[in-house]
Short mmCIF file of C-alpha atoms and ligand atoms in Angstrom, two decimals:
data_model
loop_
_atom_site.label_atom_id
_atom_site.label_comp_id
_atom_site.label_asym_id
_atom_site.label_seq_id
_atom_site.Cartn_x
_atom_site.Cartn_y
_atom_site.Cartn_z
CA UNK A 1 -55.28 61.96 -36.81
CA UNK A 2 -55.04 59.06 -39.01
CA UNK A 3 -57.93 56.46 -38.21
CA UNK A 4 -56.20 53.73 -39.96
CA UNK A 5 -52.76 54.16 -38.36
CA UNK A 6 -50.74 50.94 -37.91
CA UNK A 7 -47.38 50.94 -35.74
CA UNK A 8 -45.53 47.61 -35.95
CA UNK A 9 -43.60 46.96 -32.87
CA UNK A 10 -40.94 44.16 -33.51
CA UNK A 11 -40.13 42.09 -30.34
CA UNK A 12 -39.47 38.62 -28.89
CA UNK A 13 -39.46 37.47 -25.28
CA UNK A 14 -36.04 35.90 -26.10
CA UNK A 15 -34.74 39.70 -26.12
CA UNK A 16 -35.72 39.86 -22.55
CA UNK A 17 -34.59 36.51 -21.18
CA UNK A 18 -31.22 35.75 -23.06
CA UNK A 19 -27.82 36.72 -23.52
CA UNK A 20 -27.16 37.73 -19.75
CA UNK A 21 -24.21 39.51 -18.88
CA UNK A 22 -21.61 38.19 -16.49
CA UNK A 23 -23.71 38.49 -13.17
CA UNK A 24 -22.74 39.11 -10.74
CA UNK A 25 -20.45 41.44 -12.06
CA UNK A 26 -20.37 45.07 -11.39
CA UNK A 27 -18.70 46.50 -14.59
CA UNK A 28 -19.63 48.17 -17.63
CA UNK A 29 -20.42 44.91 -19.30
CA UNK A 30 -23.64 44.26 -17.00
CA UNK A 31 -25.56 47.28 -18.28
CA UNK A 32 -26.72 45.57 -21.49
CA UNK A 33 -28.86 43.11 -20.03
CA UNK A 34 -32.41 41.34 -20.88
CA UNK A 35 -34.05 43.37 -18.22
CA UNK A 36 -33.69 46.42 -20.77
CA UNK A 37 -36.41 44.60 -23.07
CA UNK A 38 -38.26 43.17 -19.88
CA UNK A 39 -38.74 46.58 -18.37
CA UNK A 40 -39.89 47.99 -21.87
CA UNK A 41 -42.33 45.40 -22.28
CA UNK A 42 -43.75 45.46 -18.73
CA UNK A 43 -44.23 49.22 -19.27
CA UNK A 44 -45.78 49.31 -22.73
CA UNK A 45 -48.16 46.82 -21.14
CA UNK A 46 -49.01 48.57 -18.19
CA UNK A 47 -49.72 51.53 -20.56
CA UNK A 48 -51.79 49.31 -22.36
CA UNK A 49 -50.13 49.76 -25.55
CA UNK A 50 -50.60 46.23 -26.88
CA UNK A 51 -54.01 46.49 -26.61
CA UNK A 52 -54.28 49.60 -28.89
CA UNK A 53 -55.61 48.43 -32.21
CA UNK A 54 -53.30 50.56 -33.91
CA UNK A 55 -50.33 48.63 -32.72
CA UNK A 56 -49.09 45.41 -33.98
CA UNK A 57 -47.02 43.35 -32.28
CA UNK A 58 -44.58 41.33 -34.64
CA UNK A 59 -41.95 38.85 -34.53
CA UNK A 60 -38.59 39.03 -35.74
CA UNK A 61 -38.09 37.79 -39.15
CA UNK A 62 -35.90 34.37 -38.65
CA UNK A 63 -32.86 34.66 -41.05
CA UNK A 64 -29.91 32.40 -42.11
CA UNK A 65 -26.08 33.01 -41.60
CA UNK A 66 -25.69 34.02 -45.16
CA UNK A 67 -27.61 37.15 -44.42
CA UNK A 68 -25.20 37.94 -41.57
CA UNK A 69 -22.26 37.32 -44.37
CA UNK A 70 -23.67 40.38 -46.16
CA UNK A 71 -22.28 42.58 -43.68
CA UNK A 72 -19.45 40.53 -41.64
CA UNK A 73 -16.78 38.32 -42.48
CA UNK A 74 -17.38 34.71 -42.30
CA UNK A 75 -14.17 34.46 -39.72
CA UNK A 76 -16.05 36.81 -37.87
CA UNK A 77 -19.52 34.76 -37.88
CA UNK A 78 -17.66 32.00 -37.23
CA UNK A 79 -15.74 33.27 -34.06
CA UNK A 80 -19.09 34.64 -32.49
CA UNK A 81 -20.50 31.05 -33.01
CA UNK A 82 -17.43 29.21 -31.53
CA UNK A 83 -17.55 31.41 -28.48
CA UNK A 84 -21.30 30.79 -28.10
CA UNK A 85 -20.84 27.44 -28.09
CA UNK A 86 -18.23 27.65 -25.41
CA UNK A 87 -20.52 29.77 -23.25
CA UNK A 88 -18.14 32.71 -22.87
CA UNK A 89 -15.68 35.17 -24.10
CA UNK A 90 -15.00 38.77 -24.75
CA UNK A 91 -14.66 40.04 -28.49
CA UNK A 92 -13.82 43.26 -29.27
CA UNK A 93 -14.41 46.22 -27.02
CA UNK A 94 -16.76 45.39 -24.17
CA UNK A 95 -18.56 42.56 -26.27
CA UNK A 96 -19.05 39.79 -23.80
CA UNK A 97 -20.20 36.47 -25.24
CA UNK A 98 -22.78 33.69 -23.96
CA UNK A 99 -24.20 30.67 -24.79
CA UNK A 100 -27.11 32.82 -26.45
CA UNK A 101 -24.93 35.40 -27.89
CA UNK A 102 -25.12 34.35 -31.98
CA UNK A 103 -28.67 33.40 -31.77
CA UNK A 104 -29.70 36.64 -30.08
CA UNK A 105 -27.67 38.77 -32.05
CA UNK A 106 -28.80 37.12 -35.70
CA UNK A 107 -32.36 37.48 -34.14
CA UNK A 108 -31.52 41.30 -33.68
CA UNK A 109 -30.65 41.62 -37.03
CA UNK A 110 -33.74 39.90 -38.27
CA UNK A 111 -35.98 41.86 -35.93
CA UNK A 112 -34.27 45.01 -37.71
CA UNK A 113 -34.95 43.76 -41.25
CA UNK A 114 -38.60 42.86 -40.27
CA UNK A 115 -39.23 46.53 -38.87
CA UNK A 116 -37.67 47.93 -42.30
CA UNK A 117 -39.69 45.52 -44.57
CA UNK A 118 -42.90 46.24 -42.72
CA UNK A 119 -42.57 49.92 -43.51
CA UNK A 120 -41.38 49.49 -46.95
CA UNK A 121 -44.03 47.12 -48.09
CA UNK A 122 -46.77 49.40 -46.40
CA UNK A 123 -47.82 46.97 -44.07
CA UNK A 124 -47.45 49.34 -41.24
CA UNK A 125 -47.07 53.23 -41.30
CA UNK A 126 -44.10 53.12 -38.79
CA UNK A 127 -42.25 50.55 -36.95
CA UNK A 128 -40.27 50.03 -33.90
CA UNK A 129 -37.54 47.09 -33.49
CA UNK A 130 -37.08 46.32 -29.51
CA UNK A 131 -34.19 44.35 -30.24
CA UNK A 132 -30.76 43.32 -28.16
CA UNK A 133 -27.61 43.49 -28.19
CA UNK A 134 -27.44 46.80 -30.12
CA UNK A 135 -25.45 47.28 -33.36
CA UNK A 136 -24.38 50.61 -34.32
CA UNK A 137 -20.49 50.28 -33.13
CA UNK A 138 -20.17 46.67 -34.93
CA UNK A 139 -17.82 46.39 -37.80
CA UNK A 140 -17.54 43.97 -40.85
CA UNK A 141 -15.05 41.82 -38.59
CA UNK A 142 -15.08 42.74 -35.20
CA UNK A 143 -17.80 43.90 -32.61
CA UNK A 144 -17.60 46.91 -30.47
CA UNK A 145 -19.51 48.77 -27.41
CA UNK A 146 -21.64 45.82 -26.66
CA UNK A 147 -22.64 45.50 -30.35
CA UNK A 148 -22.17 42.12 -32.05
CA UNK A 149 -23.82 42.34 -35.39
CA UNK A 150 -24.69 45.65 -37.19
CA UNK A 151 -28.42 45.59 -37.15
CA UNK A 152 -28.99 48.70 -39.02
CA UNK A 153 -26.08 48.36 -41.68
CA UNK A 154 -27.02 44.50 -42.22
CA UNK A 155 -30.35 45.29 -42.83
CA UNK A 156 -30.11 48.03 -45.09
CA UNK A 157 -27.57 45.96 -47.12
CA UNK A 158 -30.11 43.24 -47.19
CA UNK A 159 -32.91 45.51 -48.49
CA UNK A 160 -30.34 46.54 -51.31
CA UNK A 161 -28.88 43.05 -52.11
CA UNK A 162 -31.97 40.61 -51.41
CA UNK A 163 -34.74 42.88 -51.97
CA UNK A 164 -33.76 45.13 -54.66
CA UNK A 165 -34.78 48.25 -52.88
CA UNK A 166 -32.12 50.66 -54.21
CA UNK A 167 -34.25 53.51 -53.10
CA UNK A 168 -32.37 56.38 -50.96
CA UNK A 169 -32.28 55.75 -47.43
CA UNK A 170 -31.52 58.29 -44.43
CA UNK A 171 -30.14 57.18 -40.85
CA UNK A 172 -30.35 59.34 -38.34
CA UNK A 173 -28.31 58.03 -34.95
CA UNK A 174 -29.59 59.48 -31.91
CA UNK A 175 -27.69 57.44 -29.47
CA UNK A 176 -25.34 59.18 -27.18
CA UNK A 177 -22.34 57.52 -28.69
CA UNK A 178 -21.31 58.13 -32.42
CA UNK A 179 -22.10 54.90 -34.74
CA UNK A 180 -18.76 54.35 -35.84
CA UNK A 181 -19.84 51.13 -37.47
CA UNK A 182 -22.79 52.67 -39.47
CA UNK A 183 -20.76 55.34 -40.67
CA UNK A 184 -17.86 53.21 -41.97
CA UNK A 185 -20.04 50.98 -43.80
CA UNK A 186 -21.92 53.79 -45.91
CA UNK A 187 -19.03 56.44 -45.66
CA UNK A 188 -18.67 56.44 -49.47
CA UNK A 189 -22.22 55.46 -50.39
CA UNK A 190 -24.09 58.25 -51.95
CA UNK A 191 -27.43 56.33 -51.70
CA UNK A 192 -27.20 56.65 -47.60
CA UNK A 193 -27.41 59.53 -45.97
CA UNK A 194 -26.03 58.89 -42.15
CA UNK A 195 -26.56 61.78 -39.73
CA UNK A 196 -25.37 61.43 -36.17
CA UNK A 197 -26.00 63.70 -33.01
CA UNK A 198 -23.87 62.50 -29.97
CA UNK A 199 -21.92 63.13 -27.14
CA UNK A 200 -18.36 64.37 -28.06
CA UNK A 201 -15.12 64.32 -25.77
CA UNK A 202 -13.86 67.97 -26.74
CA UNK A 203 -10.98 67.53 -24.07
CA UNK A 204 -9.69 64.24 -25.06
CA UNK A 205 -10.78 64.18 -28.78
CA UNK A 206 -12.98 61.40 -30.03
CA UNK A 207 -13.96 60.32 -33.40
CA UNK A 208 -17.54 61.52 -34.79
CA UNK A 209 -16.13 65.00 -35.39
CA UNK A 210 -17.70 67.44 -38.15
CA UNK A 211 -15.34 67.16 -40.56
CA UNK A 212 -15.72 63.18 -41.32
CA UNK A 213 -18.10 64.26 -44.02
CA UNK A 214 -17.77 61.06 -46.18
CA UNK A 215 -15.83 60.12 -49.04
CA UNK A 216 -15.79 59.75 -52.97
CA UNK A 217 -19.33 60.15 -54.09
CA UNK A 218 -20.54 59.92 -50.58
CA UNK A 219 -18.92 63.38 -49.81
CA UNK A 220 -21.47 65.35 -47.62
CA UNK A 221 -23.56 62.37 -46.75
CA UNK A 222 -21.98 61.51 -43.47
CA UNK A 223 -22.80 64.42 -41.02
CA UNK A 224 -22.07 64.35 -37.35
CA UNK A 225 -23.59 66.77 -34.72
CA UNK A 226 -21.47 66.35 -31.65
CA UNK A 227 -22.79 67.66 -28.57
CA UNK A 228 -20.68 68.72 -25.36
CA UNK A 229 -20.99 66.56 -22.24
CA UNK A 230 -24.24 67.63 -19.91
CA UNK A 231 -26.10 68.82 -22.85
CA UNK A 232 -29.89 69.19 -21.97
CA UNK A 233 -33.29 69.27 -23.51
CA UNK A 234 -32.94 72.59 -24.40
CA UNK A 235 -29.85 71.97 -26.42
CA UNK A 236 -30.70 68.55 -28.31
CA UNK A 237 -32.99 69.66 -30.63
CA UNK A 238 -30.57 72.15 -32.03
CA UNK A 239 -29.43 69.81 -34.81
CA UNK A 240 -32.96 69.65 -36.30
CA UNK A 241 -32.28 72.90 -38.05
CA UNK A 242 -29.86 71.51 -40.31
CA UNK A 243 -31.28 67.91 -40.69
CA UNK A 244 -34.55 69.07 -41.82
CA UNK A 245 -33.22 70.89 -45.04
CA UNK A 246 -30.91 68.27 -45.74
CA UNK A 247 -33.22 65.32 -45.31
CA UNK A 248 -35.73 67.53 -47.75
CA UNK A 249 -32.90 68.02 -50.38
CA UNK A 250 -31.87 64.12 -50.05
CA UNK A 251 -35.56 63.17 -50.54
CA UNK A 252 -35.07 59.58 -49.24
CA UNK A 253 -37.93 57.08 -49.21
CA UNK A 254 -37.14 55.53 -46.06
CA UNK A 255 -35.95 57.10 -42.73
CA UNK A 256 -34.42 54.92 -40.15
CA UNK A 257 -33.52 56.23 -36.41
CA UNK A 258 -30.92 54.33 -34.87
CA UNK A 259 -32.68 54.90 -31.44
CA UNK A 260 -30.22 54.81 -28.50
CA UNK A 261 -31.70 56.50 -25.19
CA UNK A 262 -28.24 57.10 -23.38
CA UNK A 263 -28.40 60.51 -23.36
CA UNK A 264 -31.12 60.08 -21.02
CA UNK A 265 -30.12 62.15 -17.55
CA UNK A 266 -30.25 58.82 -15.41
CA UNK A 267 -28.40 56.90 -18.28
CA UNK A 268 -25.49 55.10 -16.13
CA UNK A 269 -23.17 55.29 -19.44
CA UNK A 270 -23.80 58.59 -21.23
CA UNK A 271 -23.17 61.89 -19.86
CA UNK A 272 -25.70 63.92 -21.16
CA UNK A 273 -28.86 65.44 -19.58
CA UNK A 274 -32.12 64.80 -21.52
CA UNK A 275 -35.45 63.57 -20.46
CA UNK A 276 -38.08 62.00 -22.42
CA UNK A 277 -39.27 65.25 -23.60
CA UNK A 278 -36.44 65.27 -26.04
CA UNK A 279 -37.20 62.01 -27.36
CA UNK A 280 -40.73 62.73 -27.44
CA UNK A 281 -40.24 66.03 -29.53
CA UNK A 282 -37.69 64.55 -32.03
CA UNK A 283 -40.07 61.62 -32.74
CA UNK A 284 -42.91 64.20 -33.47
CA UNK A 285 -40.64 66.13 -35.56
CA UNK A 286 -39.10 63.37 -37.46
CA UNK A 287 -42.58 61.82 -37.94
CA UNK A 288 -43.71 65.39 -39.38
CA UNK A 289 -40.63 65.34 -42.16
CA UNK A 290 -41.25 61.64 -43.11
CA UNK A 291 -45.00 62.43 -43.70
CA UNK A 292 -43.70 65.30 -45.78
CA UNK A 293 -41.04 63.41 -48.01
CA UNK A 294 -41.52 59.74 -47.73
CA UNK A 295 -45.02 58.90 -47.05
CA UNK A 296 -44.48 58.59 -43.31
CA UNK A 297 -41.80 55.51 -43.74
CA UNK A 298 -40.12 55.54 -40.69
CA UNK A 299 -38.52 52.88 -38.26
CA UNK A 300 -37.14 53.11 -35.12
CA UNK A 301 -34.46 50.57 -34.36
CA UNK A 302 -33.33 50.37 -30.37
CA UNK A 303 -29.53 50.80 -29.92
CA UNK A 304 -28.22 52.00 -26.50
CA UNK A 305 -30.20 53.15 -23.32
CA UNK A 306 -29.29 51.54 -19.98
CA UNK A 307 -31.40 53.11 -17.15
CA UNK A 308 -33.86 50.61 -16.32
CA UNK A 309 -35.96 53.53 -15.10
CA UNK A 310 -35.94 55.78 -17.93
CA UNK A 311 -35.45 53.31 -20.96
CA UNK A 312 -39.06 52.08 -21.14
CA UNK A 313 -40.33 55.93 -20.61
CA UNK A 314 -38.20 56.73 -23.57
CA UNK A 315 -39.54 54.33 -25.82
CA UNK A 316 -43.14 54.99 -24.48
CA UNK A 317 -42.52 58.39 -25.24
CA UNK A 318 -41.50 57.90 -28.94
CA UNK A 319 -44.81 55.58 -29.41
CA UNK A 320 -46.92 58.10 -28.07
CA UNK A 321 -45.32 60.81 -30.88
CA UNK A 322 -45.90 58.03 -33.40
CA UNK A 323 -49.53 57.72 -32.57
CA UNK A 324 -49.50 61.58 -33.09
CA UNK A 325 -50.89 61.65 -28.84
CA UNK A 326 -50.02 64.23 -26.36
CA UNK A 327 -47.58 63.52 -23.94
CA UNK A 328 -46.98 64.15 -20.30
CA UNK A 329 -43.42 63.69 -18.76
CA UNK A 330 -43.47 61.43 -16.04
CA UNK A 331 -43.52 63.21 -12.54
CA UNK A 332 -39.89 62.27 -11.29
CA UNK A 333 -38.20 63.85 -14.33
CA UNK A 334 -39.59 67.13 -12.82
CA UNK A 335 -37.36 66.33 -9.65
CA UNK A 336 -34.09 66.82 -12.36
CA UNK A 337 -31.72 69.40 -11.13
CA UNK A 338 -32.00 72.17 -14.31
CA UNK A 339 -28.51 72.79 -15.31
CA UNK A 340 -26.70 75.47 -17.38
CA UNK A 341 -27.63 75.35 -21.00
CA UNK A 342 -24.50 74.76 -23.28
CA UNK A 343 -25.91 77.48 -25.77
CA UNK A 344 -22.80 79.25 -26.82
CA UNK A 345 -20.60 75.97 -27.25
CA UNK A 346 -23.37 74.70 -29.11
CA UNK A 347 -24.01 77.74 -31.66
CA UNK A 348 -20.19 77.49 -32.62
CA UNK A 349 -20.42 73.78 -33.28
CA UNK A 350 -23.41 74.50 -35.64
CA UNK A 351 -22.14 77.29 -37.34
CA UNK A 352 -18.72 75.61 -38.03
CA UNK A 353 -20.78 72.43 -39.39
CA UNK A 354 -23.03 74.50 -41.25
CA UNK A 355 -19.89 76.26 -42.99
CA UNK A 356 -18.81 72.99 -44.03
CA UNK A 357 -21.97 71.70 -45.27
CA UNK A 358 -22.67 74.49 -47.40
CA UNK A 359 -20.34 72.85 -50.00
CA UNK A 360 -22.77 69.94 -50.51
CA UNK A 361 -26.23 71.17 -49.38
CA UNK A 362 -28.39 74.27 -50.24
CA UNK A 363 -28.40 75.49 -46.46
ZN1 ZN B 1 -24.50 54.34 -26.78
#
């Protein structure tokens, strides 16, 4: 274990206090709430993570509106500000607005920029931004799926345009949902690899299918690994066999994880059956790859994850992996009913995807 290891946790208590969904209101909207961050902070405090000398608590960077304008239209930013001033509203699909929305969503972008900057300037080895609202569905002109501003896309564009960081970047999205926002920002950009593993509706159809591979010079650099519903711990990491060789060939100088934890078995929105074991193992493997190819430059950015019981454990499992410590699953996860593995279905998806990717990568 590296003795001088440093992990930056980017957090602000406002994330645990502000932008409260319309309570009492037992709808979908209620799931993206301050309690998500409150429960994470409480658990990390209980586990004495913030007392660990290897962990540094860092405040989000304060940013100006012009930085949001790198990724979003002026009209959209003004709309969010206007509705925040009114104190309520709904914009895009499932994006509710409160008086805090504009400031908090801006802070989520600032927190994400901070997480990336800390890593690329070698202030920390890895970072984890505990920000909300999430961002990976947000588009230039609209929000979607709880996401107001696209935290990751906005931060990557910031690195490019304000810090002149033009090196290759890989974004690995493990949220239960396809990050259609991030995918669209970089669909024809050969300097950004976007790899998403997500739940896919094979009955109704969905976006985020295997043949969405990018465009122009970006062809082959947008990769989707869609999983069937009810996928388990035994299924989840199948995508690593495709991701690892591609990452090694692409050789990014920064790896960003869009860390959504809504594939967790107790999540009220996602329909998969993972436990913290999958997140621990994923973080362990992606850290090893990052250390091999980009001096460990790895940043986790919180996206979804709505189980107030499971979310803190998922985040803690990732931190254990980043600290290269052993991990013991919480007792209650062992009570989970074992479900049938989706092995055959996933092997089919994998071989179809490999067939397509062979045109672009040495697999
Ligand atoms: Zn999600």
